[in-house]
Structures are given as C-alpha cells and as structure tokens.
XYZ file of C-alpha atoms in Angstrom:
589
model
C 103.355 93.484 110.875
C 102.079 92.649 107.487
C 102.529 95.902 104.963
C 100.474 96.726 101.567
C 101.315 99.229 99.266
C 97.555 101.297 97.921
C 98.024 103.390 94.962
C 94.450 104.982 93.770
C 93.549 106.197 89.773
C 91.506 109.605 90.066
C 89.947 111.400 87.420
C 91.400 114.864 86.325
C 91.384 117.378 83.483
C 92.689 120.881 82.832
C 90.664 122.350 85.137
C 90.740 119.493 88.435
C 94.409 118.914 88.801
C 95.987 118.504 91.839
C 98.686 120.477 91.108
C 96.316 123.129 90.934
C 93.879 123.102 93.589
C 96.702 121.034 96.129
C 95.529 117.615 97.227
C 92.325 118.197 99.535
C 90.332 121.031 97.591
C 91.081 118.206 94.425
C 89.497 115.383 96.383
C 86.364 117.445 96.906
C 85.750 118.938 93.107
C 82.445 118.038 91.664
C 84.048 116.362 88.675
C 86.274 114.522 91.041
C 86.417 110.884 91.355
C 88.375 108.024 92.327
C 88.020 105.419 89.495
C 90.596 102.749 90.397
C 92.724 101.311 93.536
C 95.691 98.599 93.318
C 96.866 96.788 96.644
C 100.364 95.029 96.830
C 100.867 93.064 99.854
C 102.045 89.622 101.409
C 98.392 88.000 100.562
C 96.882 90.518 97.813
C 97.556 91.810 94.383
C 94.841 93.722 93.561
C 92.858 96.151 91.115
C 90.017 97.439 89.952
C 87.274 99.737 91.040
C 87.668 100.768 94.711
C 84.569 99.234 96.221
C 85.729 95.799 95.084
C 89.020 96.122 96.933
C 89.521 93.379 99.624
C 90.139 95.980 102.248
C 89.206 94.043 105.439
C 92.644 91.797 104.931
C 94.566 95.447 105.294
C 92.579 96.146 108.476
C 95.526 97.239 111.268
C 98.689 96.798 109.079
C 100.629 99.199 107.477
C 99.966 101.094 104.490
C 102.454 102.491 102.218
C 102.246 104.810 99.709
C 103.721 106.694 97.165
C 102.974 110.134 98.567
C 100.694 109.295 101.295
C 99.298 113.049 101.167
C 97.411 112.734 98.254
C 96.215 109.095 98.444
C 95.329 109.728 101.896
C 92.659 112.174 101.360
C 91.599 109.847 98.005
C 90.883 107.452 100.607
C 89.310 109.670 103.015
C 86.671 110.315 100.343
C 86.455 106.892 100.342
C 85.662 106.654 103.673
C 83.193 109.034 103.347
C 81.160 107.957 100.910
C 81.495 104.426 102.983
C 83.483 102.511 99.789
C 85.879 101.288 102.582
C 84.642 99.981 106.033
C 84.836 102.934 109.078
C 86.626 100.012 110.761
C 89.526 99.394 108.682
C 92.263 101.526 109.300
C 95.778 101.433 109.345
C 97.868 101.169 112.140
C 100.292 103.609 111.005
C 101.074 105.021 107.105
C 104.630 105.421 105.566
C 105.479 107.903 102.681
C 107.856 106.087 100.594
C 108.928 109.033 98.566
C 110.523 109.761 101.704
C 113.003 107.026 101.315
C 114.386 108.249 98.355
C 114.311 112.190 99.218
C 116.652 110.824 102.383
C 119.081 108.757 100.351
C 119.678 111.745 98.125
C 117.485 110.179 94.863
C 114.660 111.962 92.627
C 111.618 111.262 94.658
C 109.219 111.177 91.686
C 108.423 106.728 91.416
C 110.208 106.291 88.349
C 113.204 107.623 89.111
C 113.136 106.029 92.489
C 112.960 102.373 90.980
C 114.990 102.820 88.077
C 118.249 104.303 90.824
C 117.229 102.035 93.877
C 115.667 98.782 92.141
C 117.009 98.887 88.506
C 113.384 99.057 86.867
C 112.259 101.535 84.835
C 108.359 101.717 84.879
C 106.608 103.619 82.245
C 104.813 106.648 83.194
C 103.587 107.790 80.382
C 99.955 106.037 80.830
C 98.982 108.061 83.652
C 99.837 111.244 81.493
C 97.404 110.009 78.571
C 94.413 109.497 81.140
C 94.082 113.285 81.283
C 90.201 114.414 80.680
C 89.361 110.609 80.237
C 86.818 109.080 82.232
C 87.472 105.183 83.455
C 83.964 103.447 82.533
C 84.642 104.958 78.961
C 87.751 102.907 78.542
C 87.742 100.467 75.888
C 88.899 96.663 77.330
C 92.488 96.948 75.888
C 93.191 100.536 77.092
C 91.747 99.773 80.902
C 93.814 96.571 81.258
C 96.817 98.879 80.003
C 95.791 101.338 82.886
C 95.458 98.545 85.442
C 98.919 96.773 84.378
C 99.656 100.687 84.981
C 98.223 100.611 88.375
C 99.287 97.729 89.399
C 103.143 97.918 88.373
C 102.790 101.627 90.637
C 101.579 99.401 93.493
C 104.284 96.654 93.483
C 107.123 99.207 93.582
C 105.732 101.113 96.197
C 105.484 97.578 98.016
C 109.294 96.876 97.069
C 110.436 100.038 97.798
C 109.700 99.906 101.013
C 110.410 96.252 101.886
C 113.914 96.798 100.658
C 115.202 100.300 101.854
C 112.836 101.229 104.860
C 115.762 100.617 106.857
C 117.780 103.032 105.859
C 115.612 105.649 107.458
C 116.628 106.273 111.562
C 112.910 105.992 113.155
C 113.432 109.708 113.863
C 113.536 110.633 110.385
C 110.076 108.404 109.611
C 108.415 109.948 112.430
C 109.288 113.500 110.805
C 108.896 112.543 106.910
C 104.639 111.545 108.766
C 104.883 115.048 110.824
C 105.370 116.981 107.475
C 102.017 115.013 105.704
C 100.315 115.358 109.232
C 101.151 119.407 109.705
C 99.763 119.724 106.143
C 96.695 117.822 106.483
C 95.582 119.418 110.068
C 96.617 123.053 108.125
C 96.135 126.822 108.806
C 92.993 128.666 109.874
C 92.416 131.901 107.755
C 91.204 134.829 108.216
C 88.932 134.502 105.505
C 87.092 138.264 105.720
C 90.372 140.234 105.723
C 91.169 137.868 102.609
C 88.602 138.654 100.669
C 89.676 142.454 101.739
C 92.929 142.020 100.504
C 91.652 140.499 97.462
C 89.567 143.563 96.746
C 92.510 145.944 97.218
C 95.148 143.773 95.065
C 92.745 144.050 92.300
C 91.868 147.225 92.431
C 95.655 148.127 92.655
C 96.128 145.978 89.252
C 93.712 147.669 87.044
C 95.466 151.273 88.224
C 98.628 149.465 87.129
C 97.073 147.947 83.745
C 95.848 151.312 82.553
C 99.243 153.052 82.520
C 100.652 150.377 80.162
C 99.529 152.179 76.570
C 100.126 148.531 74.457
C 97.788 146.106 76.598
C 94.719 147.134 74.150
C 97.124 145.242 71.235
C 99.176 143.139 73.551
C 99.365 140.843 76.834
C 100.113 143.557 79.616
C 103.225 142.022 80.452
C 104.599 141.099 77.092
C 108.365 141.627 77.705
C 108.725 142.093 73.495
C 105.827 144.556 73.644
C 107.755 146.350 76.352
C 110.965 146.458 74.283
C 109.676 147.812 71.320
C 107.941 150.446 73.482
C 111.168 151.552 74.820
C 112.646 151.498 71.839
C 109.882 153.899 69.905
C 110.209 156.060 73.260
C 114.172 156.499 72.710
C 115.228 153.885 75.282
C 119.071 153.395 74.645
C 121.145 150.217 75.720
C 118.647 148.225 76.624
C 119.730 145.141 78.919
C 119.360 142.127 76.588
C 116.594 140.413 79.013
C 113.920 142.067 81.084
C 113.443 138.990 83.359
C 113.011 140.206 87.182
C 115.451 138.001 87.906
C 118.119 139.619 86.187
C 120.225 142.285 88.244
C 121.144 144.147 84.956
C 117.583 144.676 84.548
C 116.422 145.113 87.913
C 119.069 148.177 88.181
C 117.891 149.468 84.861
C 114.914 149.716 85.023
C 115.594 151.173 88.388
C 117.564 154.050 87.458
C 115.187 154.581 83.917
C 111.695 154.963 85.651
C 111.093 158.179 86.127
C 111.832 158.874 81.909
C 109.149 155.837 81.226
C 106.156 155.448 83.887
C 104.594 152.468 82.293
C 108.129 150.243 82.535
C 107.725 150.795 86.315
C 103.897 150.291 86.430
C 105.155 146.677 84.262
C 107.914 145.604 86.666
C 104.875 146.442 89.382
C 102.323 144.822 87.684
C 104.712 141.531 87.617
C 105.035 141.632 91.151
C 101.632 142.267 91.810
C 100.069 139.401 89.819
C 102.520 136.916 92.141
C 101.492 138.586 94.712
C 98.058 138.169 93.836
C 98.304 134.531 92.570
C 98.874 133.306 95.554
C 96.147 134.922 97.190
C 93.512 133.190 94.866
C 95.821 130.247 95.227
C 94.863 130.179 99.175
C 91.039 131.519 98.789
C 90.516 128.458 95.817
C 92.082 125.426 98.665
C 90.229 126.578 101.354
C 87.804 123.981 103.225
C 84.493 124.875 104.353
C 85.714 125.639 107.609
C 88.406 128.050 106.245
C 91.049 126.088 106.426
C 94.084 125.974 104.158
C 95.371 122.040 103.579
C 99.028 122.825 102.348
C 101.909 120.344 101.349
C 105.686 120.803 102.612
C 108.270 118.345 101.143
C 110.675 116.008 103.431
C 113.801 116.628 102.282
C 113.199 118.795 99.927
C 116.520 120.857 99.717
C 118.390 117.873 97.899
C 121.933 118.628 100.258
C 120.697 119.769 103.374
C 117.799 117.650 103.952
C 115.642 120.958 104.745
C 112.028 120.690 104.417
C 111.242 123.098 100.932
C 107.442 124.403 99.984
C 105.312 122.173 97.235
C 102.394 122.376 95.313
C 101.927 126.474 94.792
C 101.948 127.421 98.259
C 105.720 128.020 99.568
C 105.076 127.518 103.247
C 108.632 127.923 103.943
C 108.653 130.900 102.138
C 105.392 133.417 102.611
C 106.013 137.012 101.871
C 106.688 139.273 105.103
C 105.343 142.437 105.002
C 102.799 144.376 103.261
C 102.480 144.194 99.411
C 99.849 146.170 97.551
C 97.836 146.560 100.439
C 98.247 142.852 101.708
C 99.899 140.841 103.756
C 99.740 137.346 103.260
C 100.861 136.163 106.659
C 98.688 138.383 108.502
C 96.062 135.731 107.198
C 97.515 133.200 109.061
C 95.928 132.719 112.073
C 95.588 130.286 115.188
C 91.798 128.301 115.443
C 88.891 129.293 117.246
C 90.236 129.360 120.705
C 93.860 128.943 120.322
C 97.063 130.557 120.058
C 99.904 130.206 118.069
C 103.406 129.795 119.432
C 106.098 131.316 117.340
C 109.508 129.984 118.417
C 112.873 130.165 116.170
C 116.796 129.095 116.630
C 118.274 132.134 116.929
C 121.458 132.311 114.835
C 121.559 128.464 114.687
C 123.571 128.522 111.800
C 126.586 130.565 113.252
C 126.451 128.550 116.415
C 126.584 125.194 114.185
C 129.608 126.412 112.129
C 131.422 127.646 115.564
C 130.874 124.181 116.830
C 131.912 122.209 113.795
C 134.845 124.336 113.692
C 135.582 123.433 117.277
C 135.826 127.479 118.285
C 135.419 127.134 121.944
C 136.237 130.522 122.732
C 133.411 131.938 121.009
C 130.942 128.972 122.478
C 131.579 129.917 125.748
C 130.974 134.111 125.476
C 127.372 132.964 123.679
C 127.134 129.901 126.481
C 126.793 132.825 128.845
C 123.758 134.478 127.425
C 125.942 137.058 125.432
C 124.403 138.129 121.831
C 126.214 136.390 119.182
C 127.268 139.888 117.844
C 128.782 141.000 120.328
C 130.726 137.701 121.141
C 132.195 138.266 117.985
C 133.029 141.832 118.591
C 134.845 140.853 121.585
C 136.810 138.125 120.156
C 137.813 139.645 116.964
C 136.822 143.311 116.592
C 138.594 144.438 120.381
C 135.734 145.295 121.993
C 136.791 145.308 125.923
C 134.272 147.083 127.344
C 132.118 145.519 130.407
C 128.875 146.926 129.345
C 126.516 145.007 126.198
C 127.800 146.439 123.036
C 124.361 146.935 121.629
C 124.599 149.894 124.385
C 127.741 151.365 123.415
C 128.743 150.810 119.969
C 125.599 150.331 117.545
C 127.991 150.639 114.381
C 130.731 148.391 115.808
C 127.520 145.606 116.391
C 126.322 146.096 113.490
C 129.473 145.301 111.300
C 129.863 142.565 113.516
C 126.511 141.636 112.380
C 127.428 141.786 108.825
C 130.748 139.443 109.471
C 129.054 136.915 111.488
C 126.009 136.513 108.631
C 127.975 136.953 105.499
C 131.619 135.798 105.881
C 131.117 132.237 107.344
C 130.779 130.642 103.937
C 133.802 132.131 102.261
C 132.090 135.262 100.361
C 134.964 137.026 98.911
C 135.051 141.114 99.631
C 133.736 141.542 96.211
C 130.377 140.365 96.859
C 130.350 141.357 100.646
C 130.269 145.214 99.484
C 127.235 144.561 97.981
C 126.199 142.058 101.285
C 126.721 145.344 103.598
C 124.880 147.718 100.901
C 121.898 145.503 101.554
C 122.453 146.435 105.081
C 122.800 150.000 104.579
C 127.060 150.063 105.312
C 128.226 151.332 102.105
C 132.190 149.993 102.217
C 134.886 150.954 99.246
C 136.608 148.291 98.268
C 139.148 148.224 100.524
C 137.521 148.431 103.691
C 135.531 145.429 102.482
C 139.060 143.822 101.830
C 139.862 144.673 105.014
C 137.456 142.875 106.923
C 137.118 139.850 105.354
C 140.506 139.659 105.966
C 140.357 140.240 109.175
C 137.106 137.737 109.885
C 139.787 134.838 108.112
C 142.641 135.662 110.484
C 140.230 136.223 113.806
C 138.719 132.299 112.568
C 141.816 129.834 111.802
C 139.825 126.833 112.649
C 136.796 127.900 110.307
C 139.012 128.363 107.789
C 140.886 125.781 108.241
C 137.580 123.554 107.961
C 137.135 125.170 104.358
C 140.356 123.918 103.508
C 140.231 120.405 105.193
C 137.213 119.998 103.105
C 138.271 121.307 100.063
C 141.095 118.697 100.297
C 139.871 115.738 100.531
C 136.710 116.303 98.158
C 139.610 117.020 95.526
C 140.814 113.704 96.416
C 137.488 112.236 95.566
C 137.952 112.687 91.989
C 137.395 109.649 90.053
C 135.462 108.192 92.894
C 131.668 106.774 92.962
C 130.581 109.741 95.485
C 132.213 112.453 98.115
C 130.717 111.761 101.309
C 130.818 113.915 104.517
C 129.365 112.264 107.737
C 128.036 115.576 110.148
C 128.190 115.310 113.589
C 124.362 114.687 114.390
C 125.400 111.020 111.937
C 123.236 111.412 109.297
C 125.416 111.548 105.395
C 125.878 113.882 102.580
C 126.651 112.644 99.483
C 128.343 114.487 96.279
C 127.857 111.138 93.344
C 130.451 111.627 90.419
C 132.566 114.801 91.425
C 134.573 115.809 88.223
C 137.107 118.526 86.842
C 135.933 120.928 84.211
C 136.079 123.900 82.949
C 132.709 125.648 81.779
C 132.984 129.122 80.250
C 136.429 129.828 80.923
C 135.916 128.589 84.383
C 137.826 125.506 85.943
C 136.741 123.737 89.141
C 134.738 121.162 90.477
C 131.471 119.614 90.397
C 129.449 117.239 91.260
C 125.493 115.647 91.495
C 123.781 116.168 94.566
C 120.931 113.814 93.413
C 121.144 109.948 92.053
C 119.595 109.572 88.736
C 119.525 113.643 87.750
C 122.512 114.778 85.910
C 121.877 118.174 87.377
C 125.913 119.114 87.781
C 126.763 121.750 90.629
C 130.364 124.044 91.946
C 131.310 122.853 95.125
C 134.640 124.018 96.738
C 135.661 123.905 100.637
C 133.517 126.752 101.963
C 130.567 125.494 100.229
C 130.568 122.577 101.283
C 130.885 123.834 105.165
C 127.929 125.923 104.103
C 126.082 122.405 103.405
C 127.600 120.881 106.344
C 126.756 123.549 108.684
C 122.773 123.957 107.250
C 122.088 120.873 107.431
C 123.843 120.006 110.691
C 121.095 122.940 111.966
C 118.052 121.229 110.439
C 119.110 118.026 112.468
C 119.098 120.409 115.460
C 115.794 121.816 114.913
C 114.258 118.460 113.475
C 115.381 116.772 116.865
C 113.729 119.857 118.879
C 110.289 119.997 116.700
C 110.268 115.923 117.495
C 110.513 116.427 121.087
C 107.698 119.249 121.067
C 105.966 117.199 119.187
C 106.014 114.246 121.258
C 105.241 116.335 124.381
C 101.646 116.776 123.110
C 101.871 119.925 121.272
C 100.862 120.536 117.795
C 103.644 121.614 115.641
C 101.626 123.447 112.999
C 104.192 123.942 110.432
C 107.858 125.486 110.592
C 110.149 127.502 108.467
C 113.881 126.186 108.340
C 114.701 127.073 111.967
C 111.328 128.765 112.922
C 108.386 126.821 114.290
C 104.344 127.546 114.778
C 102.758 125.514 117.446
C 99.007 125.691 117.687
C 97.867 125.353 121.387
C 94.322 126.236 123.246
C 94.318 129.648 124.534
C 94.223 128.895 128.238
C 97.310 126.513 127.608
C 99.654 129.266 125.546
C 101.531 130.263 128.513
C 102.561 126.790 129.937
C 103.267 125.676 125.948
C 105.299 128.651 125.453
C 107.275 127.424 128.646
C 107.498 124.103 127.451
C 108.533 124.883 123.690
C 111.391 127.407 124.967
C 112.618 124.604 126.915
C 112.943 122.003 124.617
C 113.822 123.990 121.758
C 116.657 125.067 124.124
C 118.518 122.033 124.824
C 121.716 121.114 123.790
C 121.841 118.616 120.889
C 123.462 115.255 122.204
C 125.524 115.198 119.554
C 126.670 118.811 119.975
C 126.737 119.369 123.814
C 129.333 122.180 123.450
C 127.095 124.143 121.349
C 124.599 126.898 123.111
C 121.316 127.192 121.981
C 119.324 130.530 121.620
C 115.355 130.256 120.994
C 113.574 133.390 120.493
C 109.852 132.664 121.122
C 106.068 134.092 122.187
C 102.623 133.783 121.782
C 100.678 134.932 118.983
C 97.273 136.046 117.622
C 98.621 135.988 113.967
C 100.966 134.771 111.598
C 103.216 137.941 112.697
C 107.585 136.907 111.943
C-alpha cells in the first residue's frame, strides 16, 4: 500500500495558538487558516496552497503524519470547506511521533531525524511565521517556507518508511486509540461549568482583597510577599516561596494564623490553577459541548505510560472539590449513555509479586483475597480464618502502607513521612522496624533490586542498559555513568536519545520502572481487547479506564469490560488480576 507523508502550514499569532486553544477549538478560530500543504510520497512531492494539492493520487493509501492530531483536524477543515474531495480518504493514518516516543527518542521532528536519520532540519522558519500571513510573503521568504514545508514532509515520509517496523501492530493500533479517544472527547456539563466558574471567581476576588500590596503590585508577587513579611516581623524566612518547596509549604503552614494575607496568597495560587483550567475547558469546547483533548503515546519517557498534553492533564484531573468546584464532576457520559469506570486494582503490587516470582502471595490474591490482607497473612502473622478488614482494621491498614510504599526500596526515613500521609504517625524506630521486616518477609523482591542493581553497574562504559520485561517490549538506560554531584556518588543515566537530561537509577528504581511499565502493557493489552469488542474506550488514567456506552447497553458493557479487563496477561499467566468497575452518570473516581 502506497504511503504519503501531509504536513499542513496554518496561520497563528499570540492569540490563535494551538498550544493554547488545543488542536480543534484552533482549527475553528476566525483568524484561522490553513495557508500551505506538502505531500511526500512514492509518485508526489508536493507544495503549495492546499486546493492545488494532487489529492486524488492519495485516495485509499496511507497517510502519515507528524502528529496526526493536529493535521487531522487541519484537514478536516479542509474537508469542510470542500478544498479536498469528500471521496478521498485514507485508508488508515499513522502518527509518526509515535515511532520515536516508543524507541525512547525526543518526539518533537527535529530531534527525531537528527537521532534516527542523522539530519538535522532547521526549525527555526516555522517559529518566524508567527502573526505573518502567507499571501503577504515576499517570493524569497515563501520559497524559504516551502523548502521549510517540504523538508517537514520528506522526513515524516522517511521516518516512517525506515522504522515503522519497529512498532508491534499492537502498539500502532494504541499510539491511533490515543489521537482517536481525543478527537471523539468528553461531553460537559456545560451549565454546572459556568456555575463553577461563577463561584471560583467570586472566591478569588475575596482572596485578592486580603492581600494589602496588589493596589502597587501583581497579587502574587512572591518579592512583594517577602518584603511584606519582612515589614510585618516575619523571621527566618525560607529562601523560596515556590509551592513546590516543602520548607515553604510547612512554613507558611505553621505562620498563618500571625499573617492572614500569606495564607489568602498560597490560596490564591491554588485557586488561579484551579481556575485556569476551568477557562482552559470552557475556551475548547465545541458547539455541542464537547471537550477535544490530547493524551501523549508514550509519554512517560521509561514506562511507556500515556502522560496529559496540551493544558489539559487528562491523566491527571483534580479529585475532589476545590473552591466550590469539581472539575471531574463536569465530566459526563453523552446524551443517552453511560460511562463505565473500570480500574486494575493494585496492578502494580501484583506486577512486582509476579516479576519477583512470589508465588505464595499470587496464590492467597488468586483466591479472591484483598491484597492487604494477603500480605498480612504472609508476613505480618495474621492466622485468623475470618477477612482481616473484619478483625484487625489497624493491622490492614499498616499492611496497606507496606504493600504501597516499600516495594520500591523507600528507606524508613521517608516511609515515616509515607505513613503520616496516611494518618500512622511511627517514631523512627518502628518505621525501622518494618521496613525491615517487609525486606526479610520479600527475599525474592529484594533480591530483584539487587540482581538489577548488578548488572546495570556492569553496564558502565556501555552504549545503553537494557532490561527486556516480561510482556517483550525494552527499556533502555543510553550512556549510564559514575559521578558524583553535590557530594553524592552513584549512577546515572539518559532515559531519552538525543536529550542529555541525566537521571539516579539504582536496583529498586529500576524494578519500580520495570514493574510500571510491565502494568501499562497489562492494561494497554486489556483497553485493546475492549476496544476491539466494540466498545468505546473514552479515555483512561494509567490503570483506570472510561468507556462510553448507550444507556440500555451499560449493564451488558459493564459485564463485558470486567471480563476482559480480568484476564490473565499471556505473558504473565501466574499473575491474578483484580478490576474494580461500575456504571456511571459522571466523571465520579
């Protein structure tokens, strides 16, 4: 089947950007426009303006692109306005950033051709086009822009032609699920939006007035704050007031009953997040009121887990209520339908027994036992016949703490503060005590840290670490090294070709990559299946997924997705699977 690579020239400023408005709400902007097309393929090299394209010779082949997302819906417009034929379609599109993203690489063009071809385009024409409109080119700068184009077009074309192999078909077939649950999108409930909208804002200008400098001042000036504190009497101040810092964060924490207006400022912060994403979602909607969002394939550069793109984190929407709003109760199933809301449960501690090759534990969770208390009665003592979620809720719960936090090697430093977050305050020692004993009641996880600690130290000096999971697919660690940064010595290494972006690894770490993205595989294989079995998958969250299926169907779906989402992994067969799962009128994990 003959293949052509389409890469389209649209017109954007400050204020239409993709970036802002996400690909579909760009595509139908008033000042949008799509000023120029280039086509690589076995019979055409072509560009120029896109009704002079020779698109009947693409007519049932393949198209690649580039991001097929965003020239998809360019060419939607397209066939809107009837610039290309109702009657020439593809037979099927293919994402090449997606090749890349899988072979650990930069997905952005340049740096895919410069790692995987050895050419280094220049990208720096598309930058100066910014606010420029095309039929006000002069000759010599719209030739530069179609060498531009055209150069974009043939890599895409190569890219694919060389490396489209190295994908499994599986991995294809989900890299065009993530641009197809993006472009079907969310319904929302656009009247409790606008509600929400109301209340955030109201909310903000309570918080604005109790912060005396914003007359002088940006509200959330962080030097205005500090020299506010510091007129107030405000001693040993933490030398940044970033909300990511945890010196601030506990600061300001214990100081904000002596200074009101540094709380209503570290409120105010979180409230205009809060509320950015709600215009973020009212400004993409469609006239229909429905929100066209963009997850990326691959996005976690290890793992291979799908991560959130374009200013709308689907993989990571706030839970709970916030100022008066919760985003995800504006999430909600079409006219007509219902969602299905259907998760892994524990997938992660299941995939790291099963790595490990802990058969004991397999079989007490292969007989419907909760993970919890599986642990409890392999390491903790617990004998008695009854659940343990009856008997002993303390005794589950610091099983619950072991089995969550210790699996990746946290020392009992840091899992004192992991059980404060689940209200078990430990001293020191108890927290010594059982992370010692989750080590000695798990030999063979351990011993997995250790394998793998090994022989990525023997990797030094090498082109790349590599660590084949059991599902087959690769992780690769490209130019580990010994240094020593800040008084620290260990080991690090690239996780992406191309970046120089240096990270720690050490054996439990790397089971902690191992293990997530062993579960992704697991889930990616389930969401196929559903998928295939005629159900829409409308988006997921690492091991979570939303179906979207017609009300009088929900029940039978609900049957089906449990089902599929509980088989055993071919690859895995030892390994039960739990799937926690119902039907749904909202957004409501």
């Amino acid at each position: 089947m003959k293949t052509y690579a389409i890469d389209t020239e649209t017109y954007y400023d400050k204020n239409v950007s993709v970036k802002d408005l996400g690909a579909e709400a760009y595509t139908r902007h008033p000042d949008y426009y799509c000023g120029m097309v280039s086509i690589v393929g076995p019979d055409v090299r072509f560009v120029g303006k896109p009704q002079d394209a020779p698109w009947n010779k693409l007519r049932g082949a393949t198209w690649v692109a580039h991001n097929v997302q965003f020239d998809r819906w360019v060419l939607n417009r397209l066939w809107d306005q009837g610039v290309i034929p109702d009657d020439v379609r593809p037979s099927k599109w293919r994402d090449t950033t997606a090749i890349p993203a899988y072979l650990q690489v930069s997905r952005d063009l340049g740096n895919a051709a410069k790692v995987l071809l050895g050419k280094t385009p220049d990208k720096t024409v598309r930058t100066q086009m910014s606010g420029k409109h095309f039929d006000q080119l002069t000759p010599e700068r719209y030739q530069i822009l179609c060498d531009y184009a055209l150069t974009d077009a043939a890599l895409c074309h190569e890219l694919y032609t060389k490396f489209h192999n190295k994908l499994p078909q599986d991995e294809w077939d989900l890299a065009e699920l993530t641009v197809e649950q993006g472009d079907y999108g969310v319904q929302i409930n656009t009247r409790l939006l606008e509600d929400y909208l109301a209340t955030v804002q109201t909310h903000q200008i309570q918080l604005l007035d109790q912060i005396p400098w914003r007359a002088d001042k940006p509200a959330l000036s962080q030097a205005a704050l500090r020299t506010q504190l510091c007129a107030d009497g405000a001693g040993n101040l933490p030398k940044t007031t970033s909300a990511d810092d945890p010196v601030w964060a506990e600061w300001s924490q214990q100081n904000a009953d002596r200074f009101p207006y540094m709380e209503a400022f570290v409120q105010l912060r979180r409230l205009n997040k809060h509320l950015s994403t709600l215009q973020t979602i009212q400004n993409r909607l469609d006239t229909g009121g429905v929100l066209h969002f963009s997850m990326k394939y691959c996005g976690a550069r290890v793992t291979g887990r799908w991560a959130g793109d374009a200013g709308i984190n689907m993989q990571n929407l706030t839970k709970g209520e916030l100022f008066g709003a919760s985003v995800r109760d504006l999430f909600v199933p079409r006219d007509g339908h219902k969602f299905i809301i259907a998760d892994l449960s524990n997938i992660e501690p299941r995939c790291a027994a099963a790595i490990a090759g802990d058969t004991e534990f397999l079989e007490l969770v292969g007989k419907g036992m909760d993970i919890y208390e599986a642990y409890a009665r392999k390491a903790l003592g617990y004998k008695d016949p009854r659940p343990l979620k009856e008997v002993d809720n303390d005794l589950r719960q610091r099983s619950k703490i072991a089995v969550l936090g210790l699996g990746y090697g946290m020392s009992h430093v840091r899992f004192q503060d992991y059980a404060g977050m689940f209200g078990m305050h430990l001293t020191e020692g108890e927290s010594r005590g059982i992370v010692s004993d989750y080590r000695s009641a798990n030999t063979k996880l351990v011993s997995m840290w250790n394998k793998l600690d090994h022989v990525f130290r023997q990797s030094l000096g090498q082109d790349y670490f590599q660590v084949t999971l059991p599902t087959g697919r690769k992780l690769r660690y490209f130019d580990v090294a010994k240094q020593t940064v800040n008084g620290k010595t260990g080991l690090n290494a690239c996780v992406q070709r191309g970046k120089n972006i240096r990270e720690w690894f050490w054996g439990s770490k790397l089971f902690e990559n191992v293990v997530q993205a062993t579960a992704r595989d697991v889930f990616a294989a389930a969401m196929l299946r559903i998928d295939r079995g005629g159900i829409r998958t409308a988006w997921h969250v690492h091991d979570e997924l939303i179906c979207e299926v017609p009300e009088d169907q929900a029940k039978d779906a609900l049957e089906f997705v449990t089902e599929e989402m509980s088989k055993r992994h071919p690859a895995l067969p030892d390994m039960p699977l739990g799937v926690d799962a119902h039907i749904a009128s909202v957004y409501d994990k």
